[in-house]
Short mmCIF file of C-alpha atoms in Angstrom, two decimals:
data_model
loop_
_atom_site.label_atom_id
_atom_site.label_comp_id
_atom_site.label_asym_id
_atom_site.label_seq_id
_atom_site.Cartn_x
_atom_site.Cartn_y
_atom_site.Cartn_z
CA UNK A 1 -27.60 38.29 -37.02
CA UNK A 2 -28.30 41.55 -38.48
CA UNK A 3 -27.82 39.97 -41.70
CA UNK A 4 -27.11 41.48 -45.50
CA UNK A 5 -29.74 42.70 -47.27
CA UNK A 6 -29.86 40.84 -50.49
CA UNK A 7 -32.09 38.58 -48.73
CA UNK A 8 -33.52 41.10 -46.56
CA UNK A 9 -35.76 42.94 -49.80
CA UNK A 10 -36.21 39.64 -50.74
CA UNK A 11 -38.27 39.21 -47.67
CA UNK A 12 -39.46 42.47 -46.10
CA UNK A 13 -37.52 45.79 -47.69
CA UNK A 14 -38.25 48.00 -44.72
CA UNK A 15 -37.59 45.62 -41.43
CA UNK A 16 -34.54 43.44 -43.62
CA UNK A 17 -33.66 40.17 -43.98
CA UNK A 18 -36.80 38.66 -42.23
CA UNK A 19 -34.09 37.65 -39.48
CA UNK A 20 -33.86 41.36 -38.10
CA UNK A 21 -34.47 42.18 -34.81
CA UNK A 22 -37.47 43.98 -33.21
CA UNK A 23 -38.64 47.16 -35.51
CA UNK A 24 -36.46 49.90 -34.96
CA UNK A 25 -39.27 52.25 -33.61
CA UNK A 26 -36.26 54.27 -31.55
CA UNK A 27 -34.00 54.85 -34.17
CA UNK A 28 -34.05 58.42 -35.45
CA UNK A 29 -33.25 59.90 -39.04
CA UNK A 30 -30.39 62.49 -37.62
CA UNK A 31 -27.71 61.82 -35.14
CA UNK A 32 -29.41 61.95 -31.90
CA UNK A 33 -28.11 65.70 -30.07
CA UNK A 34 -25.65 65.82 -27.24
CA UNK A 35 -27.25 65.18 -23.87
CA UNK A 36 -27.44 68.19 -21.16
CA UNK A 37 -25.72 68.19 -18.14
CA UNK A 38 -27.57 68.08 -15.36
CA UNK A 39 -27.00 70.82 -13.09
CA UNK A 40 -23.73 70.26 -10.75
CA UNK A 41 -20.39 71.68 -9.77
CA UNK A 42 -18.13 72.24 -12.73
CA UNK A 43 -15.48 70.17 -11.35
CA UNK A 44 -17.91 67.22 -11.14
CA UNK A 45 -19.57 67.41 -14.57
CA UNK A 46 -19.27 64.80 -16.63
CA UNK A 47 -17.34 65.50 -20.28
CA UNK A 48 -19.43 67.04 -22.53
CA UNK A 49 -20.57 64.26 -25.34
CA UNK A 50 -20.07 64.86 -28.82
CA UNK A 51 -22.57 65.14 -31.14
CA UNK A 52 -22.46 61.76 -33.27
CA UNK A 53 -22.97 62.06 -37.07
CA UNK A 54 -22.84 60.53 -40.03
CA UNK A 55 -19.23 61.79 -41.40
CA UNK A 56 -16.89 58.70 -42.34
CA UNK A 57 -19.68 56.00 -42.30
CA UNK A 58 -19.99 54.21 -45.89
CA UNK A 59 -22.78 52.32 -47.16
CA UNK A 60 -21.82 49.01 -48.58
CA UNK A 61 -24.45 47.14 -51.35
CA UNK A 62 -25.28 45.05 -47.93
CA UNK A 63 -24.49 46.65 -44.98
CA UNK A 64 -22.87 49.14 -43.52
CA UNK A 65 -19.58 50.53 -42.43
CA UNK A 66 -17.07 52.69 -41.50
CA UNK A 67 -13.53 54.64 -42.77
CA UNK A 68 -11.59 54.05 -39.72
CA UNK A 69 -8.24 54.62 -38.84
CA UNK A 70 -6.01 53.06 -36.09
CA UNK A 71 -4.87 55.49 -32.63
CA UNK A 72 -1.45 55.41 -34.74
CA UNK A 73 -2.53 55.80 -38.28
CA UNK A 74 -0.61 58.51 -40.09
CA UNK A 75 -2.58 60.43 -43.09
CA UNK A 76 0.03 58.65 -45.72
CA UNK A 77 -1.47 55.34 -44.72
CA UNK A 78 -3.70 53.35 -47.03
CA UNK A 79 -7.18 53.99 -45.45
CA UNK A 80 -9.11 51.27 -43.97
CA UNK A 81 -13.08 50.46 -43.86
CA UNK A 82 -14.53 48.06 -41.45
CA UNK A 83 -17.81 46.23 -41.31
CA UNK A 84 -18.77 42.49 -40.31
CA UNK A 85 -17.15 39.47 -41.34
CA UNK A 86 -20.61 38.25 -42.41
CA UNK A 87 -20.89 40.90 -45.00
CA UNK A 88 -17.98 39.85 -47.37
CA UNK A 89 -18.94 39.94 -50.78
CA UNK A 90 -17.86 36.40 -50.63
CA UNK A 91 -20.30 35.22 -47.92
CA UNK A 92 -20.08 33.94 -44.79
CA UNK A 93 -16.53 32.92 -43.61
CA UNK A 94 -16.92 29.39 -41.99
CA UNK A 95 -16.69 28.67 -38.26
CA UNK A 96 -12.67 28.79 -37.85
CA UNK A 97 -11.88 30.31 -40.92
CA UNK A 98 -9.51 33.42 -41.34
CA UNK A 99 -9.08 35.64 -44.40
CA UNK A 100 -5.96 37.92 -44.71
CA UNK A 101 -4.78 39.64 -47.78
CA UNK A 102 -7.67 38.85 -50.10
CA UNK A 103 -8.12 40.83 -53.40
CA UNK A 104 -11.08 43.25 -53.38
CA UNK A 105 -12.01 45.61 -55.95
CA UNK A 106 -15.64 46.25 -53.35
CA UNK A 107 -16.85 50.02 -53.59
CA UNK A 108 -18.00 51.38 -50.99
CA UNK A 109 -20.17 54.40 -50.72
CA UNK A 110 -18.98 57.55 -48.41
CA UNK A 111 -21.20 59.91 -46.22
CA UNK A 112 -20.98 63.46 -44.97
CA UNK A 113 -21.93 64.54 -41.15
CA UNK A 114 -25.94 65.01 -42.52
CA UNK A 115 -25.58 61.12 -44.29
CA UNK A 116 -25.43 62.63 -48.02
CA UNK A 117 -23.55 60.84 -50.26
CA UNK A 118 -20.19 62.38 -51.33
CA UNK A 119 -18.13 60.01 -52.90
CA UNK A 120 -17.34 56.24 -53.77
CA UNK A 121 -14.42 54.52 -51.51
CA UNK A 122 -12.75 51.68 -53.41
CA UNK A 123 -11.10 48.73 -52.01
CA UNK A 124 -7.48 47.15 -52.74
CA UNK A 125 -7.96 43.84 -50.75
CA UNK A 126 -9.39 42.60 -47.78
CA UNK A 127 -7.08 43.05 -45.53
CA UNK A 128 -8.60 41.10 -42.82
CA UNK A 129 -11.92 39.63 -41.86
CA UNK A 130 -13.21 36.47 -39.92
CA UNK A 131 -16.70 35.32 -38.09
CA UNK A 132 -14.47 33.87 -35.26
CA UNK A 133 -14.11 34.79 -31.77
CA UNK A 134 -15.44 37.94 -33.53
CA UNK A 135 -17.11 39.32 -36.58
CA UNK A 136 -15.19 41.68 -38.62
CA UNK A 137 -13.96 42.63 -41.81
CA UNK A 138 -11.43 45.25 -42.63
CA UNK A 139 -10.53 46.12 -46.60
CA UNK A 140 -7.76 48.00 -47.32
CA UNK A 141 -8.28 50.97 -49.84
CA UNK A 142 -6.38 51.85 -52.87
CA UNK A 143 -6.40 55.62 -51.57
CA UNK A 144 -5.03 57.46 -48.29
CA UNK A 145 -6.49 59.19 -45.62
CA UNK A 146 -5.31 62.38 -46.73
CA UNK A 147 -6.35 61.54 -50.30
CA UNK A 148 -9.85 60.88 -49.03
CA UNK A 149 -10.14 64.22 -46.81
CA UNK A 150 -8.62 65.81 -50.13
CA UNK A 151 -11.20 64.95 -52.29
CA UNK A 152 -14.43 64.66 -50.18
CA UNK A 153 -13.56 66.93 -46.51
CA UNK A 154 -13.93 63.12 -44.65
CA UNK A 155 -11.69 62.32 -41.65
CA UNK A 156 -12.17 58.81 -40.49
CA UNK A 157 -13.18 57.38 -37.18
CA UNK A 158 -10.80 56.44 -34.61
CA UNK A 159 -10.88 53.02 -33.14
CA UNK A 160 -10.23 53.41 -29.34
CA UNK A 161 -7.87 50.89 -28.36
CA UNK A 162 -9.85 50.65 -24.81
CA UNK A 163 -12.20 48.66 -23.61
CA UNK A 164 -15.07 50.08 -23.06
CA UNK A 165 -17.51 49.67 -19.55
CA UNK A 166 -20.78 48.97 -18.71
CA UNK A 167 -23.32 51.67 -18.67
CA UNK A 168 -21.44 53.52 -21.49
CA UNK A 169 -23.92 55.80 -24.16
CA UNK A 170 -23.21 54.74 -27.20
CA UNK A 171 -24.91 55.25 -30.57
CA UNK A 172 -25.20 52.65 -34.03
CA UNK A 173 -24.37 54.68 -37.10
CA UNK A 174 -25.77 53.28 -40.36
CA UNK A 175 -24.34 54.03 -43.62
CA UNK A 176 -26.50 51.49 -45.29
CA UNK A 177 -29.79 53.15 -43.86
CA UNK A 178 -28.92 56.42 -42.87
CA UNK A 179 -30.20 56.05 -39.33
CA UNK A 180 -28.79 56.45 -35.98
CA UNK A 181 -29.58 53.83 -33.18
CA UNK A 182 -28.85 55.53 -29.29
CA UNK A 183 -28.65 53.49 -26.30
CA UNK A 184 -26.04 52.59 -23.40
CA UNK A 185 -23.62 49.32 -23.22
CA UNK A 186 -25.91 46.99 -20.86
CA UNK A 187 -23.10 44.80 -20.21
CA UNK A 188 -21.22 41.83 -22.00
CA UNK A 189 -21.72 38.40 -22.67
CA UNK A 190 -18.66 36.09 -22.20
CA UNK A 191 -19.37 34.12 -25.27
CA UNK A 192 -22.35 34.48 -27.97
CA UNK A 193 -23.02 31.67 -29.59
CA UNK A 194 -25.44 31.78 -32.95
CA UNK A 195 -25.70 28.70 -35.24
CA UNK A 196 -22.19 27.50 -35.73
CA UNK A 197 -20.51 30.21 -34.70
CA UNK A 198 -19.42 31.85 -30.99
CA UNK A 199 -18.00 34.97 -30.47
CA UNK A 200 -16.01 36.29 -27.36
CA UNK A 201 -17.11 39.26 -24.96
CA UNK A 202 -19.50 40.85 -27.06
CA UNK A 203 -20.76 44.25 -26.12
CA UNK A 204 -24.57 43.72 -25.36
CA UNK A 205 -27.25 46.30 -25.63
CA UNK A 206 -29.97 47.88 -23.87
CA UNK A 207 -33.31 47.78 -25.20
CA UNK A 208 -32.97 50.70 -26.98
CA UNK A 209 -30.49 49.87 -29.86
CA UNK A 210 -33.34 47.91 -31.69
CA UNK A 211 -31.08 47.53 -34.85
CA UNK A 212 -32.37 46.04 -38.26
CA UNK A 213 -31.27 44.05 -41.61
CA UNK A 214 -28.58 46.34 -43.46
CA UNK A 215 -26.85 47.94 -40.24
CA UNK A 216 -24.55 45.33 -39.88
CA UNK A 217 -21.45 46.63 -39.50
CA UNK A 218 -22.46 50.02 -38.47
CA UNK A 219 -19.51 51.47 -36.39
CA UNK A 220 -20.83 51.81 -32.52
CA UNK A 221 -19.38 54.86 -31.07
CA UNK A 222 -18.84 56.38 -27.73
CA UNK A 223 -20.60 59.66 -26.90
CA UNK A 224 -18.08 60.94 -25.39
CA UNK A 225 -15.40 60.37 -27.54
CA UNK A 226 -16.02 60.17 -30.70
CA UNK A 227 -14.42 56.94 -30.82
CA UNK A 228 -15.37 53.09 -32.39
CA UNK A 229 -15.50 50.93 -29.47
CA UNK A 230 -17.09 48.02 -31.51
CA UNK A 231 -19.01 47.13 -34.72
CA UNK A 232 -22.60 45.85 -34.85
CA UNK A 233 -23.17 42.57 -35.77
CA UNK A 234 -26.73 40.62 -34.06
CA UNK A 235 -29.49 40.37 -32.48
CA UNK A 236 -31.93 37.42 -30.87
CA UNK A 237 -34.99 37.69 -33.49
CA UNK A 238 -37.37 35.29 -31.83
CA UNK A 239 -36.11 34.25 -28.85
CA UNK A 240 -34.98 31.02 -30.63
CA UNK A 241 -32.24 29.43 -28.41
CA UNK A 242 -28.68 29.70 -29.99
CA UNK A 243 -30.01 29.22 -33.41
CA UNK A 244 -29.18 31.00 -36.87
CA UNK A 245 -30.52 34.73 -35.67
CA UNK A 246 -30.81 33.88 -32.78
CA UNK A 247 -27.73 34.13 -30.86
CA UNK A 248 -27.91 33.21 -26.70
CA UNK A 249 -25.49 34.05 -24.57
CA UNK A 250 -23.18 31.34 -22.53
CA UNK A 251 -21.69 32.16 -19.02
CA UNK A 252 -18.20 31.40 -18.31
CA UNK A 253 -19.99 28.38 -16.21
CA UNK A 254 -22.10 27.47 -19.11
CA UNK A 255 -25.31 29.08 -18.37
CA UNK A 256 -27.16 29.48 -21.21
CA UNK A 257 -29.45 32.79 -21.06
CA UNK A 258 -31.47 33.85 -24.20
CA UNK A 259 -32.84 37.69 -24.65
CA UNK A 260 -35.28 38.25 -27.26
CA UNK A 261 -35.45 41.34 -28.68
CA UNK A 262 -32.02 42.55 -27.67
CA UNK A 263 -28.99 43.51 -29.96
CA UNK A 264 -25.33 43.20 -29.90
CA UNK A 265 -21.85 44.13 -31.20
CA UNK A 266 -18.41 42.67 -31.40
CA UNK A 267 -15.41 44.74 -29.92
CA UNK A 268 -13.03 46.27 -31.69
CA UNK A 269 -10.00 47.92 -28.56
CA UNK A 270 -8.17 44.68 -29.82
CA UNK A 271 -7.53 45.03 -33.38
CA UNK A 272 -5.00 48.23 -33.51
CA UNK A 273 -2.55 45.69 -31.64
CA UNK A 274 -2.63 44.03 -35.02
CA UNK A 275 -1.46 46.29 -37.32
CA UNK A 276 1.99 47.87 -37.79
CA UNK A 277 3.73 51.03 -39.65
CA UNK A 278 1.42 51.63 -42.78
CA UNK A 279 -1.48 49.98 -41.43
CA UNK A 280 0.25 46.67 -42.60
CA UNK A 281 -1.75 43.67 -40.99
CA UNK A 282 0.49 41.65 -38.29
CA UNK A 283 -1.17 39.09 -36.55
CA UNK A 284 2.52 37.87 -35.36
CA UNK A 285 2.48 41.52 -33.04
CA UNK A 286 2.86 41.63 -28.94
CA UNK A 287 -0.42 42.21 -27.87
CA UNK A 288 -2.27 41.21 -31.15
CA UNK A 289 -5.27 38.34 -30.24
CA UNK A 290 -6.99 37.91 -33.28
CA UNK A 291 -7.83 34.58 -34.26
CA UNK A 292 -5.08 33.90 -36.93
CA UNK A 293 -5.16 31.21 -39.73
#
């Protein structure tokens, strides 16, 4: 997986944690620009995409992240940050295991559209995090969404509560690196499976998302919304066969089919089903399929 970094500049400081994918040669240093249109009838055009920056990401001393806020968040809510499961301060959350309501004093450090720093985030708890069926975390803060645009101009991301499709241009936004990672959704693979643990539906990449050590958790975002559809999380190093850093993916049918070189991300559509008035954590909600403890 694209693992923390503490291990990663023990090994390599530029490529991460000696388990990182591919080099990133197509990552840029600036959000990559909107795409143009290619000439057609208005009424065909596709939407315009928006330009994808670095405003609400947060560098964590590991990874990276993202302020995020639920489709029904309201500005008095606690804020939330998201990243990987595997990049709890506490390490790795065992196969099975479930955290909820954890306290956590992390900091986490915010940045503007052009990925300057403005500001340090601070956490109340972990509200929620886990390395089954998916690979998440989500902390709770100790300030609000309007507190945070307040103080630093920051509006979080949104996380769309949709699935998102094959074929769908997406871009990896690192807070930990500063970089920007553009590619499509190549399709998804019914379960990922990578040392002992196996995640469900995870949103695979095409070649082009060569992520690295230190963007786990980087928030993946649709072009042409603006919106999370899923957080990044792996990639197959080697081409090592279901292995530590080496995730393979299994077919409903139990095909096994390994891709070297290529990157993934868990979904995130399902988690606002999980969380109630005030952003308060409910895994007992209609609708809410989070693996609970």
């Amino acid at each position: 997986m694209n693992k923390p970094l503490l291990a990663a500049l023990a090994t390599l400081a530029v490529t991460g944690v000696g388990v990182a994918p591919a080099a990133a040669s197509s990552a840029s240093s600036a959000p990559p620009a909107a795409p143009t249109s290619s000439a057609a009838p208005a009424s065909s055009a596709a939407p315009a995409a928006r330009a994808v920056s670095f405003a609400g990401t947060v560098a964590l001393s590991n990874c990276s992240g993202s302020l995020v806020r639920l489709p029904a968040s309201e500005d008095d809510d606690p804020a939330l940050v998201m990243s990987n499961g595997h990049c709890l301060e506490t390490g790795f959350p065992a196969a099975g295991e479930i955290v909820v309501d954890q306290p956590s004093s992390r900091s986490f450090g915010l940045l503007n559209a052009s990925g300057t720093r403005v500001g340090t985030l601070r956490a109340g708890k972990i509200a929620y995090a886990t390395m089954t069926d998916t690979d998440v975390s989500l902390y709770q803060l100790s300030s609000t969404y309007a507190q945070i645009r307040g103080s630093y101009g920051i509006s979080p991301l949104t996380l769309d509560d949709t699935r998102p499709t094959a074929g769908t241009a997406i871009t990896v936004v690192s807070g930990y690196w500063k970089r920007t990672y553009a590619c499509n959704v190549d399709g998804f693979a019914y379960r990922l499976k990578e040392g002992e643990w196996t995640w469900k539906d995870s949103v695979r990449y095409t070649s082009a998302c060569q992520t690295i050590g230190g963007t786990s958790g980087s928030p993946v975002v649709d072009n042409a919304t603006g919106e999370v559809v899923a957080v990044n999380n792996t990639g197959n190093e080697d081409g090592g066969r279901c292995t530590d850093n080496n995730p393979c993916e299994v077919a409903q049918d139990g095909t096994v089919t390994v891709r070297e070189g290529i990157n993934y991300g868990q979904q995130t559509y399902q988690i606002p089903a999980c969380f109630g008035l005030d952003n308060k954590l409910d895994l007992s909600r209609s609708g809410c399929v989070l693996p609970k403890p």
